Amino acid sequence: MSQPISVHNLKAWYGTQLTLKSVDMELPASQVTAIIGPSGCGKSTFIRCLNRLHETLPGARVEGDVHLGTQDLYKVDPVDVRRMIGMVFQKPNPFPTLSIFDNIALGLRLGGVHNRGQLREAVERSLQMAALWGEVKDRLSEPATSLSGGQQQRLCIARAIAVQPEVLLMDEPASALDPVSTLRVEELVEQLKDTYTIVIVTHNMQQAARVADETAFFLNGEVVEFADTTTIFTNPTDKRTEDYITGRFG
Amino acid sequence: MQQRQNFDISLRELKLQLLHMGGDVQESIRKAIEALKIGDMVMAGQVVHDDIHINQQEHEIENLCIRLIATQQPVATDLRKIVAGMQIATDLERMGDNAVDIAKTVTRLQGQTLIKPLVDIPQMATIVDTMISNALNAYVENSLDLAEDLAIQDDEVDHLYRRMMEELFSIGKDRPDVAHQAMSLAFIGRYLERIGDHATNVGEGVIFIITGKRSDLN
């Protein structure tokens, strides 16, 4: 079962620069939440605080509470946090020296799974969920880099879900893909949301409108508006949201 | 810096096209009523003939809206402006059809002497003319007040229509020889009443653009 994420009074710094200014959000379980906003508004920083990646940067600092269900993520080992919260990045980043199979199996092996049968089963299940199994089942030993960009991104999604996380963070997951691959990733997001709490950062307004149940508009490190996606894209409350989504600024 | 200038220019173009179409519809209604008053079948025929231009304008507005949806992916107020713009064009086109209905009725009357002086019909025509102006002004000025006032004006039209129907029914009952003309005049009243309803629809479209909420002015 996926779990909701509760964020309270979350602040993040790069050195002395305050990038997130007291963010409060409740991200519902088994739903897709889109984070939109102009470049530099703090949306990537926000999701990197959810899986504690932000604090790995030199000089970066975080304050506030992030709970997954009842668990305080800032009181858990960061390695465990990243196992519970998978992440997919803008550019597909498969391990270039590893095969398709080993790209998926690596996280499981690091988690202590070495039984060949169990690994095969988990790799197949992950690739099935990422809608990639049919395309790669006969070439699992080939290098992951032999796949197309769209396939590599779905491989990265399969890799993220192989360790059975509860949350999937996606930072502009389709911005480097062609329209067909983009739609496949979007369909995948729709299918995966029953199993995972999904948070997706996107610059593509139509993509947010298509895939997200809830949408948050960030500006200057603050949440300007957070509401169901239909409301945000048909009748937003705040003029700044309206101006951004209609392309009047940003 | 202002962005999406081309899109904003297109939205202004949509507004201008709707205003132009609205002006033509008003002109058709005025002509149809004038033709009734003076029994001018040529003028009535002109209203029927000119309807093709109103229909063309509706298609042009629809095409513009379809193009903007396809190429600009509008959202929020922009999307409501475009969707409501299409609905307003449809309502204006229906008003134009009602003007044609009035004109055809005038043609069927063939210049007969009217069974009673025209009182309620010109009054209704004046009010619906004002309603169309107000509806279009509400659209141009984003005026909720003007849009909402259309409900009051529509009630006036409905009241006149009911009064007129009662009078015509009474005349038709007493004088079966003029029942046909009484029915024709009743139809004209009905067409004007429908035009008033379409004007309130335009007002509802304006309210939707401004607030994003649905309303019922009718």
CSV table of C-alpha atoms in Angstrom, one decimal:
chain,number,residue,atom,x,y,z
A,1,MET,CA,0.0,0.0,0.0
A,2,SER,CA,1.3,3.4,-0.9
A,3,GLN,CA,1.3,6.1,1.8
A,4,PRO,CA,0.6,9.8,1.8
A,5,ILE,CA,3.4,12.3,2.4
A,6,SER,CA,2.9,15.2,4.8
A,7,VAL,CA,5.2,18.2,4.6
A,8,HIS,CA,5.3,20.8,7.3
A,9,ASN,CA,7.2,24.0,7.5
A,10,LEU,CA,9.8,22.7,5.0
A,11,LYS,CA,12.7,25.1,4.3
A,12,ALA,CA,15.8,24.4,2.2
A,13,TRP,CA,18.9,26.4,1.6
A,14,TYR,CA,21.8,26.3,-0.9
A,15,GLY,CA,24.5,27.9,1.2
A,16,THR,CA,22.9,31.1,2.6
A,17,GLN,CA,20.2,31.2,-0.1
A,18,LEU,CA,16.8,30.2,1.1
A,19,THR,CA,15.3,28.2,-1.8
A,20,LEU,CA,12.2,26.8,-0.1
A,21,LYS,CA,10.3,29.1,2.3
A,22,SER,CA,8.2,27.1,4.7
A,23,VAL,CA,6.3,24.7,2.5
A,24,ASP,CA,3.3,22.8,3.8
A,25,MET,CA,1.7,20.2,1.7
A,26,GLU,CA,-0.2,16.9,2.0
A,27,LEU,CA,0.5,14.6,-0.9
A,28,PRO,CA,-2.2,12.0,-1.1
A,29,ALA,CA,-1.5,8.3,-1.4
A,30,SER,CA,-2.1,6.5,-4.7
A,31,GLN,CA,-2.5,9.8,-6.5
A,32,VAL,CA,-0.3,11.8,-8.9
A,33,THR,CA,0.7,15.2,-7.7
A,34,ALA,CA,2.3,17.6,-10.2
A,35,ILE,CA,4.6,20.3,-9.2
A,36,ILE,CA,4.7,23.2,-11.7
A,37,GLY,CA,6.4,26.6,-11.7
A,38,PRO,CA,9.0,28.6,-13.5
A,39,SER,CA,12.7,27.7,-13.5
A,40,GLY,CA,14.3,28.4,-10.1
A,41,CYS,CA,11.0,28.3,-8.2
A,42,GLY,CA,12.2,25.4,-5.9
A,43,LYS,CA,10.1,22.6,-7.4
A,44,SER,CA,13.1,20.2,-8.0
A,45,THR,CA,14.6,21.2,-4.6
A,46,PHE,CA,11.2,20.3,-3.0
A,47,ILE,CA,11.1,16.8,-4.4
A,48,ARG,CA,14.8,16.3,-3.6
A,49,CYS,CA,14.0,17.1,0.0
A,50,LEU,CA,11.4,14.4,0.0
A,51,ASN,CA,14.0,11.6,-0.6
A,52,ARG,CA,16.8,13.5,1.2
A,53,LEU,CA,18.9,14.1,-1.9
A,54,HIS,CA,19.1,17.8,-1.3
A,55,GLU,CA,21.2,17.5,1.9
A,56,THR,CA,23.9,15.6,-0.1
A,57,LEU,CA,24.9,18.7,-1.9
A,58,PRO,CA,27.8,20.7,-0.3
A,59,GLY,CA,26.4,23.6,1.7
A,60,ALA,CA,22.8,22.5,1.3
A,61,ARG,CA,20.6,22.4,4.4
A,62,VAL,CA,17.0,21.4,5.2
A,63,GLU,CA,14.6,22.2,8.1
A,64,GLY,CA,11.1,21.0,8.8
A,65,ASP,CA,9.1,17.8,8.8
A,66,VAL,CA,8.5,15.3,6.1
A,67,HIS,CA,6.5,12.2,7.0
A,68,LEU,CA,5.7,9.2,4.9
A,69,GLY,CA,2.6,7.9,6.6
A,70,THR,CA,3.5,8.2,10.3
A,71,GLN,CA,7.3,7.8,9.7
A,72,ASP,CA,9.5,10.9,10.1
A,73,LEU,CA,11.8,10.6,7.1
A,74,TYR,CA,14.4,12.9,8.7
A,75,LYS,CA,14.8,10.4,11.5
A,76,VAL,CA,15.4,7.4,9.2
A,77,ASP,CA,18.7,6.4,7.5
A,78,PRO,CA,18.8,8.3,4.2
A,79,VAL,CA,19.6,5.0,2.4
A,80,ASP,CA,16.4,3.5,3.7
A,81,VAL,CA,14.5,6.7,2.7
A,82,ARG,CA,15.7,6.4,-0.9
A,83,ARG,CA,14.6,2.8,-1.0
A,84,MET,CA,11.2,3.8,0.1
A,85,ILE,CA,11.1,6.7,-2.3
A,86,GLY,CA,12.3,6.0,-5.8
A,87,MET,CA,13.3,8.7,-8.2
A,88,VAL,CA,13.4,9.1,-11.9
A,89,PHE,CA,15.3,12.0,-13.5
A,90,GLN,CA,15.0,14.2,-16.5
A,91,LYS,CA,17.5,12.4,-18.6
A,92,PRO,CA,17.5,8.6,-18.7
A,93,ASN,CA,20.5,7.4,-16.6
A,94,PRO,CA,20.8,3.7,-16.9
A,95,PHE,CA,24.2,2.3,-15.7
A,96,PRO,CA,26.0,2.3,-19.0
A,97,THR,CA,28.2,-0.7,-18.3
A,98,LEU,CA,25.4,-3.0,-17.1
A,99,SER,CA,22.9,-5.1,-19.0
A,100,ILE,CA,19.2,-4.4,-19.0
A,101,PHE,CA,18.8,-7.2,-16.5
A,102,ASP,CA,21.5,-6.0,-14.2
A,103,ASN,CA,20.3,-2.4,-14.3
A,104,ILE,CA,17.1,-3.6,-12.6
A,105,ALA,CA,18.7,-6.3,-10.4
A,106,LEU,CA,21.4,-4.0,-9.0
A,107,GLY,CA,19.2,-2.4,-6.4
A,108,LEU,CA,17.8,-5.7,-5.3
A,109,ARG,CA,21.3,-7.2,-5.0
A,110,LEU,CA,22.4,-4.2,-2.9
A,111,GLY,CA,19.4,-4.9,-0.7
A,112,GLY,CA,20.5,-8.5,-0.1
A,113,VAL,CA,18.6,-10.4,-2.7
A,114,HIS,CA,21.0,-12.9,-4.5
A,115,ASN,CA,18.7,-15.8,-5.3
A,116,ARG,CA,18.7,-16.0,-9.1
A,117,GLY,CA,15.0,-17.1,-9.3
A,118,GLN,CA,13.9,-14.2,-7.1
A,119,LEU,CA,15.9,-11.7,-9.1
A,120,ARG,CA,14.5,-13.0,-12.4
A,121,GLU,CA,11.0,-12.7,-11.0
A,122,ALA,CA,11.5,-9.2,-9.7
A,123,VAL,CA,13.1,-8.0,-12.9
A,124,GLU,CA,10.3,-9.4,-15.0
A,125,ARG,CA,7.6,-7.9,-12.7
A,126,SER,CA,9.3,-4.5,-12.7
A,127,LEU,CA,9.7,-4.5,-16.5
A,128,GLN,CA,6.1,-5.6,-16.9
A,129,MET,CA,4.9,-2.7,-14.6
A,130,ALA,CA,7.1,-0.3,-16.6
A,131,ALA,CA,5.4,-1.5,-19.9
A,132,LEU,CA,8.9,-2.6,-21.2
A,133,TRP,CA,8.9,-6.3,-20.8
A,134,GLY,CA,7.5,-7.1,-24.2
A,135,GLU,CA,10.2,-5.0,-25.9
A,136,VAL,CA,13.2,-6.4,-24.0
A,137,LYS,CA,12.4,-9.9,-22.8
A,138,ASP,CA,14.6,-11.4,-25.5
A,139,ARG,CA,17.5,-9.1,-25.0
A,140,LEU,CA,17.9,-8.8,-21.2
A,141,SER,CA,21.7,-9.4,-21.4
A,142,GLU,CA,22.2,-6.6,-23.9
A,143,PRO,CA,23.6,-3.3,-22.6
A,144,ALA,CA,21.0,-0.9,-21.3
A,145,THR,CA,22.5,1.8,-23.6
A,146,SER,CA,21.3,-0.2,-26.6
A,147,LEU,CA,17.7,0.9,-25.8
A,148,SER,CA,16.1,4.0,-27.3
A,149,GLY,CA,15.8,7.1,-25.1
A,150,GLY,CA,12.1,6.4,-24.3
A,151,GLN,CA,12.9,2.7,-23.5
A,152,GLN,CA,15.8,3.8,-21.3
A,153,GLN,CA,13.5,6.1,-19.3
A,154,ARG,CA,11.0,3.3,-18.8
A,155,LEU,CA,14.0,1.1,-17.8
A,156,CYS,CA,14.9,3.7,-15.2
A,157,ILE,CA,11.3,3.6,-14.0
A,158,ALA,CA,11.5,-0.2,-13.8
A,159,ARG,CA,14.7,0.2,-11.8
A,160,ALA,CA,13.1,2.6,-9.4
A,161,ILE,CA,10.1,0.3,-8.7
A,162,ALA,CA,12.1,-2.9,-8.6
A,163,VAL,CA,12.9,-2.3,-4.9
A,164,GLN,CA,9.2,-1.8,-4.2
A,165,PRO,CA,9.2,1.7,-3.0
A,166,GLU,CA,6.1,3.4,-1.7
A,167,VAL,CA,6.6,6.7,-3.5
A,168,LEU,CA,7.9,7.5,-7.0
A,169,LEU,CA,9.4,11.0,-7.6
A,170,MET,CA,9.7,12.1,-11.2
A,171,ASP,CA,11.8,15.1,-12.1
A,172,GLU,CA,10.7,16.1,-15.6
A,173,PRO,CA,10.7,12.5,-16.7
A,174,ALA,CA,9.6,13.1,-20.3
A,175,SER,CA,11.3,16.3,-21.1
A,176,ALA,CA,14.0,14.6,-23.1
A,177,LEU,CA,11.7,12.2,-24.9
A,178,ASP,CA,9.8,12.4,-28.2
A,179,PRO,CA,6.0,12.7,-28.2
A,180,VAL,CA,5.3,9.0,-28.5
A,181,SER,CA,7.7,8.1,-25.7
A,182,THR,CA,6.3,10.9,-23.7
A,183,LEU,CA,2.8,9.6,-24.0
A,184,ARG,CA,4.0,6.1,-23.1
A,185,VAL,CA,5.6,7.4,-19.9
A,186,GLU,CA,2.4,9.3,-19.1
A,187,GLU,CA,0.3,6.2,-19.6
A,188,LEU,CA,2.7,4.4,-17.3
A,189,VAL,CA,2.3,7.0,-14.6
A,190,GLU,CA,-1.5,6.6,-14.8
A,191,GLN,CA,-1.1,2.8,-14.4
A,192,LEU,CA,1.5,3.1,-11.5
A,193,LYS,CA,-0.5,5.5,-9.4
A,194,ASP,CA,-2.7,2.7,-8.0
A,195,THR,CA,0.5,1.2,-6.4
A,196,TYR,CA,2.6,4.3,-5.6
A,197,THR,CA,2.2,7.8,-4.4
A,198,ILE,CA,3.7,9.8,-7.4
A,199,VAL,CA,5.1,13.3,-7.4
A,200,ILE,CA,6.0,14.6,-10.8
A,201,VAL,CA,7.9,17.9,-11.6
A,202,THR,CA,7.1,19.1,-15.1
A,203,HIS,CA,7.5,22.2,-17.2
A,204,ASN,CA,4.8,20.8,-19.6
A,205,MET,CA,1.5,22.3,-18.6
A,206,GLN,CA,-0.5,19.9,-20.7
A,207,GLN,CA,1.4,17.0,-19.2
A,208,ALA,CA,0.5,18.1,-15.7
A,209,ALA,CA,-3.1,18.5,-16.8
A,210,ARG,CA,-3.2,15.1,-18.4
A,211,VAL,CA,-1.5,13.0,-15.6
A,212,ALA,CA,-2.0,14.7,-12.3
A,213,ASP,CA,-4.8,14.4,-9.8
A,214,GLU,CA,-3.5,17.4,-7.8
A,215,THR,CA,-1.3,20.2,-8.9
A,216,ALA,CA,0.8,22.6,-6.9
A,217,PHE,CA,2.1,25.9,-8.4
A,218,PHE,CA,5.4,27.0,-6.9
A,219,LEU,CA,6.9,30.5,-7.2
A,220,ASN,CA,9.9,31.9,-5.5
A,221,GLY,CA,10.2,28.9,-3.1
A,222,GLU,CA,6.6,29.1,-2.0
A,223,VAL,CA,3.4,27.2,-2.8
A,224,VAL,CA,1.1,29.7,-4.4
A,225,GLU,CA,-1.8,27.3,-5.1
A,226,PHE,CA,-2.4,23.6,-4.5
A,227,ALA,CA,-5.6,22.2,-5.7
A,228,ASP,CA,-7.1,19.5,-7.8
A,229,THR,CA,-5.7,19.6,-11.3
A,230,THR,CA,-9.1,20.5,-13.0
A,231,THR,CA,-9.4,23.6,-10.8
A,232,ILE,CA,-5.9,24.7,-11.4
A,233,PHE,CA,-6.2,24.5,-15.2
A,234,THR,CA,-9.8,25.7,-15.6
A,235,ASN,CA,-10.4,28.2,-12.8
A,236,PRO,CA,-7.3,28.9,-10.6
A,237,THR,CA,-7.8,31.1,-7.5
A,238,ASP,CA,-4.6,33.0,-7.6
A,239,LYS,CA,-3.8,35.5,-10.4
A,240,ARG,CA,-0.2,34.4,-10.4
A,241,THR,CA,-1.2,30.8,-11.1
A,242,GLU,CA,-3.5,32.0,-13.9
A,243,ASP,CA,-0.7,34.2,-15.4
A,244,TYR,CA,1.8,31.3,-15.3
A,245,ILE,CA,-0.4,28.5,-16.7
A,246,THR,CA,-1.7,30.8,-19.5
A,247,GLY,CA,1.9,31.6,-20.4
A,248,ARG,CA,1.8,35.3,-19.4
A,249,PHE,CA,5.0,34.9,-17.5
A,250,GLY,CA,7.6,32.3,-16.6
B,1,MET,CA,7.4,41.5,-20.5
B,2,GLN,CA,4.1,40.7,-22.0
B,3,GLN,CA,4.1,37.2,-23.6
B,4,ARG,CA,1.9,35.4,-26.0
B,5,GLN,CA,1.2,38.5,-28.0
B,6,ASN,CA,-0.1,36.6,-31.0
B,7,PHE,CA,-2.5,34.7,-28.9
B,8,ASP,CA,-3.8,37.9,-27.3
B,9,ILE,CA,-4.2,39.4,-30.7
B,10,SER,CA,-6.2,36.4,-31.7
B,11,LEU,CA,-8.4,36.6,-28.6
B,12,ARG,CA,-9.1,40.3,-29.5
B,13,GLU,CA,-9.9,39.2,-33.0
B,14,LEU,CA,-12.4,36.7,-31.6
B,15,LYS,CA,-14.0,39.5,-29.6
B,16,LEU,CA,-14.3,41.7,-32.6
B,17,GLN,CA,-15.8,39.0,-34.7
B,18,LEU,CA,-18.4,38.3,-32.1
B,19,LEU,CA,-19.2,42.0,-31.8
B,20,HIS,CA,-19.5,42.3,-35.6
B,21,MET,CA,-21.8,39.2,-35.8
B,22,GLY,CA,-23.9,40.6,-32.9
B,23,GLY,CA,-24.3,43.9,-34.7
B,24,ASP,CA,-25.5,42.1,-37.9
B,25,VAL,CA,-28.0,40.0,-35.9
B,26,GLN,CA,-29.4,43.1,-34.3
B,27,GLU,CA,-29.7,44.7,-37.7
B,28,SER,CA,-31.6,41.6,-39.0
B,29,ILE,CA,-34.0,41.7,-36.1
B,30,ARG,CA,-34.7,45.4,-36.5
B,31,LYS,CA,-35.3,45.0,-40.2
B,32,ALA,CA,-37.7,42.1,-39.7
B,33,ILE,CA,-39.7,44.1,-37.2
B,34,GLU,CA,-39.7,47.1,-39.4
B,35,ALA,CA,-40.9,44.9,-42.3
B,36,LEU,CA,-43.8,43.8,-40.1
B,37,LYS,CA,-44.7,47.3,-39.1
B,38,ILE,CA,-44.9,48.6,-42.7
B,39,GLY,CA,-45.8,45.3,-44.4
B,40,ASP,CA,-42.6,45.4,-46.5
B,41,MET,CA,-42.1,42.0,-48.0
B,42,VAL,CA,-39.0,43.1,-49.9
B,43,MET,CA,-37.3,44.1,-46.7
B,44,ALA,CA,-38.4,40.8,-45.1
B,45,GLY,CA,-36.9,38.9,-48.1
B,46,GLN,CA,-33.6,40.8,-47.5
B,47,VAL,CA,-33.5,39.5,-43.9
B,48,VAL,CA,-33.9,36.0,-45.2
B,49,HIS,CA,-31.2,36.5,-47.8
B,50,ASP,CA,-28.7,38.1,-45.4
B,51,ASP,CA,-28.9,35.2,-43.0
B,52,ILE,CA,-26.2,33.4,-45.0
B,53,HIS,CA,-23.7,36.0,-43.9
B,54,ILE,CA,-24.6,35.5,-40.3
B,55,ASN,CA,-24.2,31.7,-40.7
B,56,GLN,CA,-20.8,32.3,-42.3
B,57,GLN,CA,-19.7,34.4,-39.4
B,58,GLU,CA,-20.6,31.7,-37.0
B,59,HIS,CA,-18.4,29.2,-39.0
B,60,GLU,CA,-15.5,31.7,-39.1
B,61,ILE,CA,-15.7,32.2,-35.3
B,62,GLU,CA,-15.8,28.4,-34.8
B,63,ASN,CA,-12.8,27.9,-37.0
B,64,LEU,CA,-10.9,30.6,-35.2
B,65,CYS,CA,-11.7,29.0,-31.8
B,66,ILE,CA,-10.8,25.5,-33.1
B,67,ARG,CA,-7.5,26.8,-34.4
B,68,LEU,CA,-6.7,28.5,-31.1
B,69,ILE,CA,-7.5,25.4,-29.1
B,70,ALA,CA,-5.4,23.3,-31.4
B,71,THR,CA,-2.4,25.6,-31.6
B,72,GLN,CA,-2.4,27.5,-28.3
B,73,GLN,CA,-3.5,24.9,-25.8
B,74,PRO,CA,-5.5,27.5,-23.8
B,75,VAL,CA,-6.3,27.0,-20.1
B,76,ALA,CA,-8.2,28.8,-17.4
B,77,THR,CA,-9.7,32.2,-18.5
B,78,ASP,CA,-8.3,31.9,-22.0
B,79,LEU,CA,-10.0,28.5,-22.4
B,80,ARG,CA,-13.3,29.8,-21.0
B,81,LYS,CA,-13.1,32.8,-23.4
B,82,ILE,CA,-12.8,30.5,-26.3
B,83,VAL,CA,-15.4,27.9,-25.3
B,84,ALA,CA,-17.8,30.7,-24.3
B,85,GLY,CA,-17.0,32.5,-27.6
B,86,MET,CA,-18.2,29.4,-29.5
B,87,GLN,CA,-21.4,29.2,-27.5
B,88,ILE,CA,-22.0,32.9,-27.9
B,89,ALA,CA,-21.6,32.6,-31.7
B,90,THR,CA,-24.1,29.7,-31.7
B,91,ASP,CA,-26.6,31.8,-29.7
B,92,LEU,CA,-26.2,34.7,-32.1
B,93,GLU,CA,-26.7,32.4,-35.1
B,94,ARG,CA,-30.0,31.2,-33.5
B,95,MET,CA,-31.1,34.8,-33.0
B,96,GLY,CA,-30.4,35.3,-36.7
B,97,ASP,CA,-32.6,32.3,-37.4
B,98,ASN,CA,-35.3,33.8,-35.3
B,99,ALA,CA,-35.1,37.0,-37.3
B,100,VAL,CA,-35.5,34.9,-40.4
B,101,ASP,CA,-38.5,33.2,-38.9
B,102,ILE,CA,-40.1,36.7,-38.2
B,103,ALA,CA,-39.3,37.8,-41.7
B,104,LYS,CA,-40.8,34.7,-43.3
B,105,THR,CA,-43.9,35.2,-41.2
B,106,VAL,CA,-44.1,38.8,-42.5
B,107,THR,CA,-43.9,37.4,-46.0
B,108,ARG,CA,-46.7,35.0,-45.3
B,109,LEU,CA,-48.9,37.8,-44.0
B,110,GLN,CA,-48.6,39.3,-47.5
B,111,GLY,CA,-49.2,42.9,-46.4
B,112,GLN,CA,-52.5,42.2,-44.7
B,113,THR,CA,-54.0,45.0,-42.6
B,114,LEU,CA,-53.1,44.1,-39.1
B,115,ILE,CA,-56.0,43.1,-36.8
B,116,LYS,CA,-54.7,45.3,-34.0
B,117,PRO,CA,-52.1,48.0,-33.6
B,118,LEU,CA,-48.7,46.7,-32.9
B,119,VAL,CA,-47.9,47.5,-29.2
B,120,ASP,CA,-46.3,44.6,-27.4
B,121,ILE,CA,-44.2,43.3,-30.4
B,122,PRO,CA,-42.3,46.6,-30.9
B,123,GLN,CA,-41.8,46.9,-27.2
B,124,MET,CA,-40.5,43.3,-27.0
B,125,ALA,CA,-38.3,44.0,-30.0
B,126,THR,CA,-36.9,47.1,-28.3
B,127,ILE,CA,-36.1,45.2,-25.1
B,128,VAL,CA,-34.4,42.3,-26.9
B,129,ASP,CA,-32.4,44.7,-29.0
B,130,THR,CA,-31.2,46.3,-25.7
B,131,MET,CA,-30.5,42.8,-24.3
B,132,ILE,CA,-28.3,41.9,-27.2
B,133,SER,CA,-26.4,45.2,-26.8
B,134,ASN,CA,-26.0,44.6,-23.1
B,135,ALA,CA,-25.0,41.0,-23.6
B,136,LEU,CA,-22.3,42.1,-26.0
B,137,ASN,CA,-21.2,45.0,-23.8
B,138,ALA,CA,-21.0,42.6,-20.9
B,139,TYR,CA,-18.7,40.4,-23.0
B,140,VAL,CA,-16.5,43.2,-24.1
B,141,GLU,CA,-16.3,44.9,-20.7
B,142,ASN,CA,-16.2,41.7,-18.6
B,143,SER,CA,-19.2,43.2,-16.7
B,144,LEU,CA,-21.0,40.8,-14.3
B,145,ASP,CA,-23.6,43.5,-13.6
B,146,LEU,CA,-24.6,43.9,-17.2
B,147,ALA,CA,-24.8,40.1,-17.6
B,148,GLU,CA,-26.8,39.5,-14.5
B,149,ASP,CA,-29.3,42.3,-15.4
B,150,LEU,CA,-30.2,40.4,-18.5
B,151,ALA,CA,-32.4,38.2,-16.3
B,152,ILE,CA,-34.5,41.2,-15.3
B,153,GLN,CA,-34.9,42.2,-18.9
B,154,ASP,CA,-35.8,38.7,-19.9
B,155,ASP,CA,-38.6,38.7,-17.3
B,156,GLU,CA,-40.0,41.8,-18.9
B,157,VAL,CA,-40.0,40.2,-22.4
B,158,ASP,CA,-41.7,37.1,-20.9
B,159,HIS,CA,-44.3,39.2,-19.3
B,160,LEU,CA,-45.1,41.1,-22.5
B,161,TYR,CA,-45.2,37.8,-24.4
B,162,ARG,CA,-47.7,36.3,-22.0
B,163,ARG,CA,-49.9,39.5,-22.1
B,164,MET,CA,-49.7,39.5,-25.9
B,165,MET,CA,-50.7,35.8,-26.1
B,166,GLU,CA,-53.7,36.3,-23.9
B,167,GLU,CA,-54.9,39.2,-26.1
B,168,LEU,CA,-54.3,37.4,-29.3
B,169,PHE,CA,-56.1,34.3,-28.0
B,170,SER,CA,-59.1,36.4,-27.0
B,171,ILE,CA,-59.2,38.0,-30.5
B,172,GLY,CA,-58.9,34.7,-32.2
B,173,LYS,CA,-61.7,33.2,-30.2
B,174,ASP,CA,-64.1,36.1,-30.9
B,175,ARG,CA,-63.1,36.5,-34.6
B,176,PRO,CA,-62.3,33.1,-36.2
B,177,ASP,CA,-61.7,34.9,-39.6
B,178,VAL,CA,-58.5,36.5,-38.2
B,179,ALA,CA,-57.3,33.5,-36.2
B,180,HIS,CA,-54.6,32.8,-38.8
B,181,GLN,CA,-53.1,36.3,-38.5
B,182,ALA,CA,-53.4,36.1,-34.7
B,183,MET,CA,-51.5,32.9,-34.7
B,184,SER,CA,-48.8,34.5,-37.0
B,185,LEU,CA,-48.4,37.4,-34.6
B,186,ALA,CA,-48.2,35.0,-31.7
B,187,PHE,CA,-45.4,33.2,-33.4
B,188,ILE,CA,-43.5,36.5,-33.9
B,189,GLY,CA,-43.9,37.1,-30.2
B,190,ARG,CA,-42.6,33.6,-29.6
B,191,TYR,CA,-39.5,34.3,-31.8
B,192,LEU,CA,-38.8,37.5,-29.9
B,193,GLU,CA,-39.1,35.7,-26.6
B,194,ARG,CA,-36.6,33.1,-27.9
B,195,ILE,CA,-34.2,35.8,-28.9
B,196,GLY,CA,-34.4,37.1,-25.3
B,197,ASP,CA,-33.5,33.6,-24.1
B,198,HIS,CA,-30.5,33.4,-26.4
B,199,ALA,CA,-29.4,36.8,-25.1
B,200,THR,CA,-29.5,35.5,-21.5
B,201,ASN,CA,-27.4,32.5,-22.7
B,202,VAL,CA,-24.8,35.0,-23.9
B,203,GLY,CA,-24.9,36.6,-20.5
B,204,GLU,CA,-24.4,33.1,-18.9
B,205,GLY,CA,-21.4,32.7,-21.1
B,206,VAL,CA,-20.0,36.0,-19.9
B,207,ILE,CA,-20.5,35.0,-16.3
B,208,PHE,CA,-18.7,31.7,-17.0
B,209,ILE,CA,-15.8,33.6,-18.5
B,210,ILE,CA,-15.5,35.9,-15.6
B,211,THR,CA,-16.1,33.6,-12.7
B,212,GLY,CA,-15.7,30.1,-14.1
B,213,LYS,CA,-19.1,29.3,-12.6
B,214,ARG,CA,-22.3,28.2,-14.3
B,215,SER,CA,-25.4,30.4,-13.9
B,216,ASP,CA,-29.0,30.4,-15.0
B,217,LEU,CA,-30.4,33.8,-16.1
B,218,ASN,CA,-33.5,32.4,-17.7
